[in-house]
Amino acid sequence: MSFLLKYKQLEEKCEIPNENYTIRDLLDEMELSPQTVVSKQNGELVIEDTVIEDGDEIQLVQIIYGG
Amino acid sequence: MQCSKCGNPKVIYKREQSGQLLCQDCFIESIEKKVIKTIKNEKLLDKGDKVLVALSGGKDSVTTLEILNSFRKMQVIDICAVTVDEGIANYRQEGVDIAKRHAERLGIEHKVVSLKEDYGITLDEIMEKENHRGSCTYCGVFRRTIINKAAREMGATKIATGHNLDDEVQAIMMNYLEGNTGNLTKLGAKTESKAEEFTVKIKPLREIPEREIGLYVVAKDLEVHFDSCPYAMQSFRGEVSEVINQLAEKHPTIKYSTLRGYDKIKNTLKKEMQKEYAHGRCKRCGEPASNELCKACFFLEELGL
């Protein structure tokens, strides 16, 4: 069970650690604030409570930078 | 889970302050409607205006341009744009290129003005000097002067900037915390100066949170420059922003209540605190100035230029 993570230059295959693993959980692990990024699941915008499924492509777009 | 407005199950945004859930189309529509409401309520535009958009190529200015363009399409206003190249290596050029492409796409008059051409120095070069006052001080003053000049040269009747809710709340709190009551009187959706050389400034995005503007440009697939100014972290604004955002996590309406509170006291503040406008002219460049030199020229002389 894995997904493809795209963030800035990073493109990495990641394991889904547990059931009902959400984008919010992923952001927590990456220490990213949901306030500063928007998330896409398989190319479509989604909210952070979305559960990541096997084979998903998850893209995180940073929209707010400090200052 | 479904869109609170149309029932579409593909929700892209939850408004923390209201709990409202929105699909992509309803989200885009809600932003555009809210900006149009601000424009109408605050009387930001008059028919026949030529609006100069201060276009950096970032999300805020591109959104301002995009929404104001709907008034241009209806032939209510004309639009032109100016992009200021401060001379920040590995940062500004991408924004300049994006700004050019938007101006071309919409077919609007656009000019790029650089600090180097106008003042003979880049912001990077200023920052190498030992006696500098911090990047944001110069950037703010020089950029404002350049935009004002461009507005006069291009015959603009209004200057539109991309200030969003977060920017405005930060400015309110910063000026309050610093005891800067003079600057506190100058905020608001529309700022007019008594000096005719200064074009009226409008902030159509003043009630839109920064995050919603970021989501809007991604949802509309607008090309923007998402990057951090390398000097941003040196600013007091950055510190204030961090505190406000921390508070907003537990109190999601705090930015709006700060803005509303300010709007309620703004007129009283203006009456009591607004400084008499300087009627003098800068002896070096001729721009309006309260002293012998305007702020831009004062800084230039201090830098030995």
Short mmCIF file of C-alpha atoms in Angstrom, two decimals, chain B residues 79-247:
data_model
loop_
_atom_site.label_atom_id
_atom_site.label_comp_id
_atom_site.label_asym_id
_atom_site.label_seq_id
_atom_site.Cartn_x
_atom_site.Cartn_y
_atom_site.Cartn_z
CA ILE B 79 -6.60 48.45 -16.78
CA CYS B 80 -2.85 48.89 -17.04
CA ALA B 81 -0.11 47.31 -14.92
CA VAL B 82 3.34 48.01 -13.56
CA THR B 83 5.87 45.52 -12.22
CA VAL B 84 8.71 46.69 -10.01
CA ASP B 85 11.98 44.82 -10.32
CA GLU B 86 13.71 45.45 -6.99
CA GLY B 87 16.84 43.60 -8.04
CA ILE B 88 16.68 40.49 -5.85
CA ALA B 89 18.78 37.72 -7.39
CA ASN B 90 17.16 34.30 -7.91
CA TYR B 91 13.76 35.64 -6.88
CA ARG B 92 12.28 38.53 -8.80
CA GLN B 93 12.87 37.54 -12.44
CA GLU B 94 10.35 34.70 -12.44
CA GLY B 95 7.64 37.03 -11.12
CA VAL B 96 8.51 39.65 -13.75
CA ASP B 97 8.21 37.05 -16.54
CA ILE B 98 4.87 35.79 -15.19
CA ALA B 99 3.56 39.37 -14.93
CA LYS B 100 4.54 39.98 -18.56
CA ARG B 101 2.69 36.85 -19.68
CA HIS B 102 -0.51 37.85 -17.83
CA ALA B 103 -0.40 41.34 -19.35
CA GLU B 104 0.06 39.82 -22.82
CA ARG B 105 -2.71 37.27 -22.24
CA LEU B 106 -5.17 40.00 -21.30
CA GLY B 107 -3.82 42.53 -23.78
CA ILE B 108 -3.17 45.28 -21.26
CA GLU B 109 -0.59 48.06 -21.19
CA HIS B 110 2.28 46.96 -18.93
CA LYS B 111 5.65 48.30 -17.91
CA VAL B 112 8.48 46.93 -15.83
CA VAL B 113 10.49 49.45 -13.81
CA SER B 114 13.68 48.48 -12.04
CA LEU B 115 15.29 50.03 -8.98
CA LYS B 116 18.59 49.80 -10.84
CA GLU B 117 17.32 51.91 -13.75
CA ASP B 118 15.46 54.43 -11.59
CA TYR B 119 17.86 54.75 -8.66
CA GLY B 120 21.08 53.16 -9.88
CA ILE B 121 21.14 50.46 -7.22
CA THR B 122 19.49 47.08 -6.63
CA LEU B 123 18.03 45.95 -3.31
CA ASP B 124 20.76 43.28 -3.15
CA GLU B 125 23.41 46.00 -3.49
CA ILE B 126 21.74 48.09 -0.77
CA MET B 127 21.82 45.08 1.54
CA GLU B 128 25.58 44.78 1.05
CA LYS B 129 26.03 48.26 2.53
CA GLU B 130 26.95 48.44 6.20
CA ASN B 131 24.59 51.26 7.18
CA HIS B 132 21.39 49.84 5.68
CA ARG B 133 18.03 50.12 7.48
CA GLY B 134 16.67 46.68 6.57
CA SER B 135 15.40 45.50 3.21
CA CYS B 136 11.65 46.09 3.72
CA THR B 137 12.17 49.79 4.56
CA TYR B 138 13.81 50.50 1.19
CA CYS B 139 11.65 48.12 -0.79
CA GLY B 140 8.44 49.71 0.54
CA VAL B 141 9.51 53.32 -0.03
CA PHE B 142 11.11 52.85 -3.46
CA ARG B 143 8.31 50.62 -4.72
CA ARG B 144 5.64 53.09 -3.60
CA THR B 145 7.43 55.96 -5.32
CA ILE B 146 7.89 53.99 -8.55
CA ILE B 147 4.23 52.89 -8.61
CA ASN B 148 3.00 56.44 -7.98
CA LYS B 149 5.16 57.78 -10.80
CA ALA B 150 3.99 55.03 -13.14
CA ALA B 151 0.35 55.84 -12.34
CA ARG B 152 0.89 59.45 -13.35
CA GLU B 153 2.81 58.52 -16.49
CA MET B 154 0.21 55.98 -17.60
CA GLY B 155 -2.72 58.27 -16.80
CA ALA B 156 -4.20 55.97 -14.15
CA THR B 157 -6.99 57.24 -11.90
CA LYS B 158 -6.61 54.43 -9.33
CA ILE B 159 -3.83 52.12 -8.15
CA ALA B 160 -4.96 48.62 -7.17
CA THR B 161 -2.75 46.56 -4.90
CA GLY B 162 -3.12 42.92 -3.88
CA HIS B 163 -3.25 43.50 -0.11
CA ASN B 164 -5.26 40.67 1.42
CA LEU B 165 -6.96 40.22 4.81
CA ASP B 166 -3.76 38.91 6.42
CA ASP B 167 -1.71 41.86 5.11
CA GLU B 168 -4.25 44.37 6.35
CA VAL B 169 -4.57 42.79 9.81
CA GLN B 170 -0.77 42.60 10.11
CA ALA B 171 -0.53 46.30 9.22
CA ILE B 172 -3.18 47.22 11.81
CA MET B 173 -1.42 45.24 14.56
CA MET B 174 2.12 46.31 13.58
CA ASN B 175 1.26 49.99 13.60
CA TYR B 176 -0.63 49.62 16.86
CA LEU B 177 2.18 47.68 18.55
CA GLU B 178 4.74 50.23 17.37
CA GLY B 179 2.55 53.14 18.50
CA ASN B 180 2.56 54.41 14.94
CA THR B 181 -0.77 56.24 15.04
CA GLY B 182 0.07 58.30 11.94
CA ASN B 183 0.31 55.20 9.75
CA LEU B 184 -2.72 53.67 11.45
CA THR B 185 -4.89 56.40 9.91
CA LYS B 186 -3.75 55.50 6.40
CA LEU B 187 -5.09 51.94 6.22
CA GLY B 188 -8.39 50.87 4.72
CA ALA B 189 -9.93 49.71 1.44
CA LYS B 190 -9.38 53.06 -0.26
CA THR B 191 -6.73 55.59 0.57
CA GLU B 192 -6.83 59.07 -0.85
CA SER B 193 -4.17 61.67 -0.40
CA LYS B 194 -4.74 65.40 -0.45
CA ALA B 195 -1.77 65.73 -2.79
CA GLU B 196 -2.96 65.41 -6.34
CA GLU B 197 0.33 63.78 -7.34
CA PHE B 198 -0.73 60.71 -5.37
CA THR B 199 -3.23 58.52 -7.14
CA VAL B 200 -6.06 56.96 -5.07
CA LYS B 201 -5.12 53.44 -3.88
CA ILE B 202 -7.60 50.60 -3.63
CA LYS B 203 -7.36 47.15 -2.06
CA PRO B 204 -10.05 44.90 -3.60
CA LEU B 205 -8.78 41.73 -1.81
CA ARG B 206 -8.82 43.31 1.63
CA GLU B 207 -11.42 40.86 2.98
CA ILE B 208 -9.98 37.68 1.47
CA PRO B 209 -7.69 35.57 3.67
CA GLU B 210 -4.27 34.88 2.14
CA ARG B 211 -4.86 31.14 2.11
CA GLU B 212 -8.08 31.52 0.10
CA ILE B 213 -6.22 33.58 -2.52
CA GLY B 214 -3.62 30.80 -2.78
CA LEU B 215 -6.35 28.24 -3.26
CA TYR B 216 -8.15 30.49 -5.78
CA VAL B 217 -5.14 30.71 -8.11
CA VAL B 218 -4.56 26.95 -7.92
CA ALA B 219 -8.28 26.25 -8.49
CA LYS B 220 -8.34 28.62 -11.48
CA ASP B 221 -5.02 27.30 -12.74
CA LEU B 222 -3.53 30.80 -12.91
CA GLU B 223 0.21 31.01 -13.39
CA VAL B 224 1.78 32.72 -10.35
CA HIS B 225 5.15 33.03 -8.70
CA PHE B 226 4.96 31.05 -5.44
CA ASP B 227 8.18 31.77 -3.64
CA SER B 228 9.51 33.46 -0.59
CA CYS B 229 11.32 36.78 -0.75
CA PRO B 230 14.80 35.96 0.62
CA TYR B 231 14.58 39.03 2.87
CA ALA B 232 11.10 38.30 4.26
CA MET B 233 12.18 36.61 7.46
CA GLN B 234 14.06 39.68 8.61
CA SER B 235 10.87 41.62 9.05
CA PHE B 236 8.81 42.59 12.08
CA ARG B 237 5.79 41.87 9.87
CA GLY B 238 6.87 38.20 9.77
CA GLU B 239 6.88 38.03 13.57
CA VAL B 240 3.47 39.70 13.88
CA SER B 241 2.04 37.42 11.21
CA GLU B 242 3.21 34.34 13.12
CA VAL B 243 1.48 35.48 16.33
CA ILE B 244 -1.78 36.31 14.54
CA ASN B 245 -1.80 32.95 12.74
CA GLN B 246 -1.22 31.12 16.02
CA LEU B 247 -4.19 32.94 17.55
#
